[in-house]
Short mmCIF file of C-alpha atoms in Angstrom, two decimals:
data_model
loop_
_atom_site.label_atom_id
_atom_site.label_comp_id
_atom_site.label_asym_id
_atom_site.label_seq_id
_atom_site.Cartn_x
_atom_site.Cartn_y
_atom_site.Cartn_z
CA MET A 1 76.88 115.03 84.02
CA SER A 2 73.74 116.81 84.54
CA ASP A 3 73.66 120.72 84.22
CA ALA A 4 71.50 120.64 87.44
CA VAL A 5 73.66 120.99 90.74
CA PRO A 6 72.27 118.94 93.26
CA ASP A 7 71.61 120.22 96.91
CA PRO A 8 73.98 119.41 99.53
CA LYS A 9 72.99 116.65 101.81
CA PRO A 10 74.51 115.39 105.02
CA PHE A 11 76.60 112.25 104.84
CA ARG A 12 75.34 110.01 107.43
CA TYR A 13 77.08 106.99 109.23
CA ASP A 14 76.19 106.47 112.88
CA ALA A 15 76.45 110.21 112.97
CA GLU A 16 75.87 113.25 110.50
CA VAL A 17 78.43 115.29 109.03
CA GLU A 18 76.75 118.50 107.38
CA PRO A 19 77.50 120.28 104.16
CA GLY A 20 79.84 122.49 104.84
CA GLU A 21 81.74 120.31 107.94
CA LYS A 22 84.88 118.47 107.49
CA ARG A 23 85.19 115.90 110.17
CA ARG A 24 88.30 113.67 111.31
CA ILE A 25 87.27 110.52 113.35
CA ARG A 26 88.48 107.24 114.42
CA TYR A 27 85.58 104.76 113.74
CA GLU A 28 85.34 101.95 115.83
CA ILE A 29 84.96 98.56 113.55
CA GLY A 30 86.07 95.76 116.22
CA GLU A 31 87.89 94.89 119.56
CA THR A 32 91.39 93.13 120.52
CA TYR A 33 91.92 90.66 122.48
CA LEU A 34 91.86 92.74 125.32
CA GLY A 35 88.77 94.32 124.68
CA ASP A 36 90.26 97.50 123.42
CA PRO A 37 88.45 99.03 120.60
CA ILE A 38 89.90 98.71 116.88
CA GLU A 39 89.40 102.02 115.14
CA ILE A 40 89.87 103.29 111.83
CA PRO A 41 90.87 106.96 110.91
CA VAL A 42 88.27 108.19 108.80
CA THR A 43 88.21 111.90 107.05
CA ILE A 44 84.69 113.35 105.69
CA ILE A 45 85.10 115.95 103.82
CA ASN A 46 81.10 117.46 102.96
CA GLY A 47 81.18 120.18 100.38
CA GLU A 48 79.48 123.30 100.71
CA ALA A 49 77.85 122.55 97.31
CA GLY A 50 76.03 119.25 96.35
CA GLY A 51 77.44 116.47 94.20
CA PRO A 52 78.65 112.83 93.76
CA THR A 53 80.20 111.04 97.00
CA LEU A 54 83.98 109.56 96.20
CA PHE A 55 85.42 107.02 98.52
CA LEU A 56 89.30 106.82 98.75
CA SER A 57 90.35 103.51 100.74
CA ALA A 58 93.90 102.33 101.51
CA GLY A 59 95.58 99.71 103.89
CA ILE A 60 93.15 96.90 103.43
CA HIS A 61 96.54 95.07 103.15
CA GLY A 62 98.45 96.34 106.20
CA ASP A 63 102.10 96.44 104.35
CA GLU A 64 100.97 98.32 101.70
CA LEU A 65 101.94 102.04 102.30
CA ASN A 66 102.02 103.89 99.38
CA GLY A 67 98.36 104.44 99.05
CA VAL A 68 98.06 105.39 102.96
CA LYS A 69 100.23 108.27 102.19
CA VAL A 70 97.86 109.08 98.62
CA VAL A 71 94.76 109.42 101.38
CA GLN A 72 96.68 111.52 103.94
CA GLU A 73 97.29 113.84 101.35
CA VAL A 74 93.88 114.26 99.80
CA ALA A 75 92.32 114.30 103.24
CA ASP A 76 94.48 117.37 104.04
CA ARG A 77 94.62 119.20 100.72
CA TYR A 78 90.85 119.63 100.23
CA SER A 79 88.24 121.65 102.62
CA PRO A 80 84.29 121.81 102.19
CA GLY A 81 84.66 124.84 100.21
CA ASP A 82 86.72 123.16 97.52
CA LEU A 83 84.11 120.60 96.72
CA HIS A 84 80.78 120.09 95.05
CA GLY A 85 80.37 116.87 96.57
CA THR A 86 81.88 114.74 99.48
CA LEU A 87 85.04 112.80 99.94
CA VAL A 88 85.15 109.76 102.51
CA CYS A 89 88.81 109.26 103.02
CA LEU A 90 89.15 105.56 104.70
CA HIS A 91 93.17 106.12 105.57
CA VAL A 92 93.67 102.60 107.03
CA CYS A 93 91.28 99.94 106.81
CA ASN A 94 92.81 97.01 108.21
CA VAL A 95 94.43 98.39 111.35
CA PRO A 96 95.30 94.84 113.17
CA ALA A 97 97.54 94.15 109.59
CA TYR A 98 98.81 97.60 109.52
CA GLU A 99 100.15 97.75 113.12
CA ALA A 100 102.09 94.27 112.37
CA GLN A 101 102.96 95.38 108.77
CA ARG A 102 101.90 92.32 107.11
CA ARG A 103 99.55 91.81 104.25
CA ASP A 104 96.65 90.13 106.14
CA THR A 105 94.60 90.32 109.64
CA PRO A 106 96.70 88.43 112.08
CA ILE A 107 94.02 86.65 113.49
CA TYR A 108 93.51 83.76 111.34
CA ASP A 109 95.64 85.20 108.79
CA GLN A 110 92.56 86.24 106.72
CA ASP A 111 92.77 88.90 103.66
CA MET A 112 90.23 91.78 104.07
CA ASN A 113 90.26 91.98 100.13
CA ARG A 114 88.35 89.01 100.06
CA SER A 115 86.17 89.68 102.99
CA PHE A 116 83.56 92.25 101.62
CA PRO A 117 80.34 93.08 102.12
CA GLY A 118 81.47 91.20 105.13
CA LYS A 119 78.95 89.91 108.15
CA GLU A 120 77.78 91.50 111.35
CA ARG A 121 78.45 87.91 113.11
CA SER A 122 81.32 86.14 111.90
CA ASN A 123 85.05 85.81 111.94
CA THR A 124 86.97 89.23 112.80
CA THR A 125 88.13 90.29 109.58
CA GLU A 126 84.75 90.11 107.86
CA ARG A 127 82.98 91.77 110.52
CA MET A 128 85.25 94.82 110.16
CA ALA A 129 84.80 94.67 106.63
CA ASN A 130 81.24 94.88 107.18
CA ARG A 131 81.20 97.67 109.32
CA ILE A 132 83.61 99.88 106.52
CA TYR A 133 81.37 98.83 103.75
CA ARG A 134 78.09 99.55 105.35
CA ARG A 135 78.98 102.56 107.35
CA PHE A 136 81.10 103.99 104.47
CA VAL A 137 81.24 102.58 101.46
CA ALA A 138 77.75 101.76 100.78
CA GLN A 139 77.02 105.62 101.04
CA CYS A 140 79.20 106.59 98.07
CA ASP A 141 78.58 106.65 94.71
CA LEU A 142 82.28 105.87 93.28
CA GLY A 143 85.25 104.91 94.54
CA LEU A 144 89.25 104.40 94.09
CA ASP A 145 91.18 101.73 95.99
CA PHE A 146 94.82 101.92 96.16
CA HIS A 147 96.93 98.90 96.50
CA THR A 148 100.86 98.18 95.95
CA SER A 149 102.39 95.12 95.28
CA THR A 150 102.97 92.13 97.93
CA GLN A 151 106.23 91.42 99.64
CA ASN A 152 109.14 90.62 97.29
CA ARG A 153 107.42 91.85 94.05
CA THR A 154 106.87 95.17 92.75
CA THR A 155 104.25 96.47 90.15
CA ILE A 156 104.11 99.10 87.46
CA TYR A 157 101.74 102.08 88.36
CA HIS A 158 98.16 100.78 86.86
CA ALA A 159 94.72 100.69 87.48
CA ARG A 160 92.53 97.60 87.58
CA ALA A 161 88.69 97.69 86.41
CA ASP A 162 85.84 95.80 85.04
CA LEU A 163 85.88 97.69 81.58
CA ASP A 164 82.82 95.62 80.57
CA ASN A 165 80.73 98.26 82.95
CA PRO A 166 80.68 101.66 81.26
CA GLU A 167 80.42 103.66 84.45
CA VAL A 168 83.65 101.75 85.61
CA ARG A 169 85.55 102.60 82.39
CA ARG A 170 84.50 106.13 82.63
CA LEU A 171 86.22 106.20 86.33
CA ALA A 172 89.23 104.16 84.96
CA ARG A 173 89.96 106.57 82.03
CA ALA A 174 89.09 109.62 84.27
CA TYR A 175 91.94 108.48 86.68
CA ALA A 176 94.26 108.75 83.87
CA THR A 177 96.56 105.83 84.37
CA ASN A 178 98.83 104.66 81.57
CA VAL A 179 97.52 101.25 81.64
CA VAL A 180 94.45 99.59 82.83
CA LEU A 181 94.36 95.84 83.27
CA TYR A 182 90.80 94.29 82.94
CA GLY A 183 89.06 92.31 85.26
CA SER A 184 85.96 92.21 87.45
CA GLY A 185 87.97 91.43 90.61
CA ASP A 186 88.15 88.79 92.83
CA GLU A 187 85.23 87.73 94.64
CA GLY A 188 85.02 89.66 97.97
CA SER A 189 87.22 92.37 96.67
CA LEU A 190 86.15 95.70 97.88
CA ARG A 191 86.36 96.88 93.73
CA SER A 192 83.55 93.75 92.87
CA THR A 193 81.72 94.05 95.46
CA ALA A 194 81.16 97.86 95.71
CA THR A 195 80.76 97.78 91.49
CA ALA A 196 77.75 94.93 92.03
CA ASP A 197 76.13 97.34 94.28
CA GLY A 198 76.32 100.26 91.97
CA ILE A 199 79.19 101.74 92.81
CA PRO A 200 81.86 102.00 89.97
CA THR A 201 84.96 101.33 91.97
CA VAL A 202 88.72 101.14 90.57
CA THR A 203 91.83 99.32 92.03
CA VAL A 204 95.32 101.43 91.76
CA GLU A 205 98.27 99.63 92.09
CA MET A 206 101.56 101.22 92.71
CA GLY A 207 104.89 99.89 93.34
CA ARG A 208 106.11 98.13 96.53
CA ALA A 209 105.36 97.31 99.82
CA HIS A 210 106.53 98.74 102.79
CA ARG A 211 107.72 101.86 102.12
CA PHE A 212 106.56 105.48 100.17
CA GLN A 213 107.77 105.88 96.89
CA PRO A 214 107.39 109.95 96.16
CA VAL A 215 106.93 109.46 92.60
CA LEU A 216 104.08 107.50 92.62
CA ILE A 217 102.26 109.03 95.35
CA GLU A 218 102.31 112.35 93.26
CA LYS A 219 100.94 110.37 90.04
CA ALA A 220 98.29 109.15 91.97
CA LEU A 221 97.57 112.34 93.36
CA GLU A 222 97.30 113.72 89.69
CA GLY A 223 94.76 110.84 89.28
CA VAL A 224 92.48 111.51 92.13
CA GLU A 225 92.48 115.46 90.86
CA SER A 226 91.37 114.16 87.49
CA VAL A 227 88.50 112.22 88.87
CA LEU A 228 87.21 114.98 90.88
CA ALA A 229 87.21 117.21 87.85
CA GLU A 230 85.58 114.26 85.78
CA TYR A 231 83.04 114.09 88.31
CA GLU A 232 82.56 117.73 88.56
CA LEU A 233 83.38 117.68 92.42
CA THR A 234 85.94 120.44 91.81
CA PRO A 235 83.93 122.05 88.77
CA GLY A 236 86.33 123.86 86.15
CA GLU A 237 89.16 121.99 86.70
CA ALA A 238 90.57 120.10 83.97
CA VAL A 239 90.35 116.29 83.67
CA HIS A 240 93.90 114.74 82.92
CA TRP A 241 95.35 112.56 79.79
CA PRO A 242 98.28 110.67 80.55
CA GLY A 243 99.84 111.17 76.93
CA TRP A 244 99.70 107.30 76.16
CA PHE A 245 97.29 104.74 76.84
CA GLN A 246 97.03 100.73 77.05
CA SER A 247 93.66 99.07 78.36
CA THR A 248 93.59 95.05 78.01
CA ALA A 249 90.42 93.17 77.41
CA ALA A 250 89.01 89.88 78.23
CA ASP A 251 91.00 88.67 75.17
CA SER A 252 93.97 90.52 75.47
CA THR A 253 97.17 88.72 75.54
CA LYS A 254 98.73 89.04 79.37
CA ARG A 255 100.74 86.25 80.57
CA TRP A 256 102.59 85.54 84.25
CA LEU A 257 106.02 84.09 83.23
CA ARG A 258 106.79 81.42 85.82
CA ALA A 259 110.23 79.31 86.49
CA ASP A 260 110.29 76.15 85.14
CA THR A 261 113.42 75.42 87.15
CA GLY A 262 114.74 76.80 90.70
CA GLY A 263 117.61 78.75 91.30
CA LEU A 264 119.01 82.39 91.66
CA VAL A 265 117.10 84.66 89.59
CA GLU A 266 118.74 87.85 88.02
CA MET A 267 116.90 90.15 85.98
CA GLU A 268 118.00 91.66 82.79
CA TRP A 269 115.33 94.32 81.93
CA GLY A 270 115.60 97.62 82.79
CA PRO A 271 115.51 100.56 83.78
CA TYR A 272 112.12 100.62 81.62
CA PRO A 273 109.95 98.18 81.74
CA LEU A 274 109.43 97.52 78.00
CA VAL A 275 110.64 94.62 76.52
CA TYR A 276 111.01 93.12 73.00
CA GLU A 277 109.85 89.86 71.70
CA GLY A 278 112.82 87.10 72.44
CA GLU A 279 114.43 89.68 74.50
CA THR A 280 116.01 88.39 77.67
CA ILE A 281 114.08 89.29 81.03
CA CYS A 282 115.53 87.19 83.31
CA THR A 283 118.05 84.31 83.74
CA ILE A 284 118.04 81.68 86.29
CA THR A 285 121.32 79.89 87.27
CA ASN A 286 121.88 77.01 89.54
CA HIS A 287 124.32 77.65 92.88
CA PHE A 288 127.49 76.35 90.89
CA LYS A 289 126.46 78.27 88.09
CA THR A 290 126.76 75.32 85.57
CA GLU A 291 123.09 75.72 84.41
CA GLU A 292 121.39 78.78 83.17
CA HIS A 293 117.95 79.33 81.59
CA ALA A 294 116.88 82.23 79.97
CA ILE A 295 113.43 83.37 80.14
CA GLU A 296 112.15 85.58 77.32
CA ALA A 297 109.84 88.04 76.37
CA PRO A 298 106.97 86.15 74.30
CA PHE A 299 105.99 89.53 72.52
CA ASP A 300 106.67 92.84 72.27
CA GLY A 301 105.07 94.20 75.86
CA LEU A 302 105.16 96.21 79.21
CA ILE A 303 106.45 94.24 82.46
CA VAL A 304 103.51 95.27 84.92
CA GLY A 305 104.73 93.14 87.76
CA SER A 306 108.00 91.87 88.58
CA LEU A 307 109.83 89.53 91.23
CA GLU A 308 112.19 91.16 93.63
CA ASN A 309 113.15 88.32 95.76
CA PRO A 310 115.97 86.87 93.71
CA VAL A 311 115.42 83.31 94.20
CA ALA A 312 112.47 80.79 92.67
CA ALA A 313 111.08 77.33 92.57
CA PRO A 314 109.33 75.79 89.61
CA GLY A 315 106.29 77.76 88.99
CA HIS A 316 107.39 80.42 90.45
CA PRO A 317 106.04 83.66 88.84
CA LEU A 318 108.76 85.96 87.60
CA CYS A 319 107.16 88.72 85.57
CA HIS A 320 103.82 90.04 84.79
CA VAL A 321 103.82 91.05 80.89
CA VAL A 322 101.10 92.69 78.93
CA LYS A 323 101.39 92.79 75.07
CA LEU A 324 101.56 96.32 73.27
CA ASP A 325 100.41 96.94 69.99
CA ALA A 326 102.42 98.74 67.64
CA GLU A 327 101.11 102.17 68.30
CA THR A 328 101.32 102.17 71.70
CA ARG A 329 104.86 100.72 71.65
CA ARG A 330 106.18 103.59 69.19
CA GLU A 331 104.42 106.22 71.89
CA ILE A 332 106.43 104.55 74.78
CA GLU A 333 109.68 104.36 72.40
CA ARG A 334 108.92 108.36 72.08
CA GLU A 335 108.58 109.09 75.47
CA ILE A 336 111.88 107.23 76.70
CA ASP A 337 113.74 108.92 73.81
CA ASN A 338 112.46 112.65 74.90
CA GLY A 339 113.06 111.38 78.56
CA GLU A 340 109.58 111.90 79.49
CA PHE A 341 108.76 108.20 80.70
CA ASP A 342 109.67 109.53 84.54
CA GLY A 343 107.01 107.85 86.30
CA TYR A 344 108.90 104.39 85.25
CA ARG A 345 112.16 105.15 85.54
CA ALA A 346 115.03 103.20 87.85
CA HIS A 347 114.87 105.56 90.88
CA GLY A 348 111.01 106.67 90.29
CA ASP A 349 109.52 103.80 91.46
CA ALA A 350 112.48 101.39 91.80
CA TRP A 351 112.05 99.13 88.82
CA ALA A 352 115.95 98.42 89.00
CA ASP A 353 118.58 98.66 91.97
CA ASP A 354 118.29 101.78 94.03
#
């Protein structure tokens, strides 16, 4: 960052939020079948001093709630006097999906995270995405987009980022998760669209749908604090270091393990998501328990995603495993031995049975 502090400026959408102002609004992005407005809750906190503009988005998938709580807490925690720059908090982007507590927009079952930047004259989801993107996201300098795994699965707390982009790589490291998965993002996702428009954006994946998981929410709030410090929105605060760090690249070894047979799935790993080559991760049995198929770890790795629904058909994804280098594996083992692997314990983010 330059030593020169930029002058504060208004944040403009349809109106202006002046420097030193905090505004909570409900912004219309569409209409229901009855012609009633569809409004998203937005908090804009414009600092008394100038600096970058960061957006935080949640609820693009309506059943993914951990991020909704993160954005609520950030919006409540900061005031204009705390910031050199602006926070744009998009509490719930896909209101129809959120009200229905489902992943996709109930109208035509469309995925908002494949619909950005949207179009003014298109289907309902693309129209909503367009208004969110043009009025709010396009005015920002960088962004964090919060998600969880989908129904019947869970995911380790991690970030996803286009690590070939130096500005995105800086943001991902500043967010200070232990694990960052490489990828440019799917076409139409908020992350890929914003990054292509020069707004470095990172996706945060954290746990399960349909619930709050306090351990993960607290870690995400620490990540936001670290980003604010890195980009000097909160000058003088410390950028976090997660203790150990694993990032993948385009040629990194990561693999979805899939079922070859149908049956009942029993997960054998846990409570920690560290697995060793040849170790049984899960077994699949038929209903008579006369046949059993063991699914083994193909390498020493970290389970970053896992099936929770205990039934499977051939081809069904069971676990997502990322290969670890020896140094990172040993650091994780040390943290486990010292009792410091708290964010990933059985009752922290429910990697084993509650």
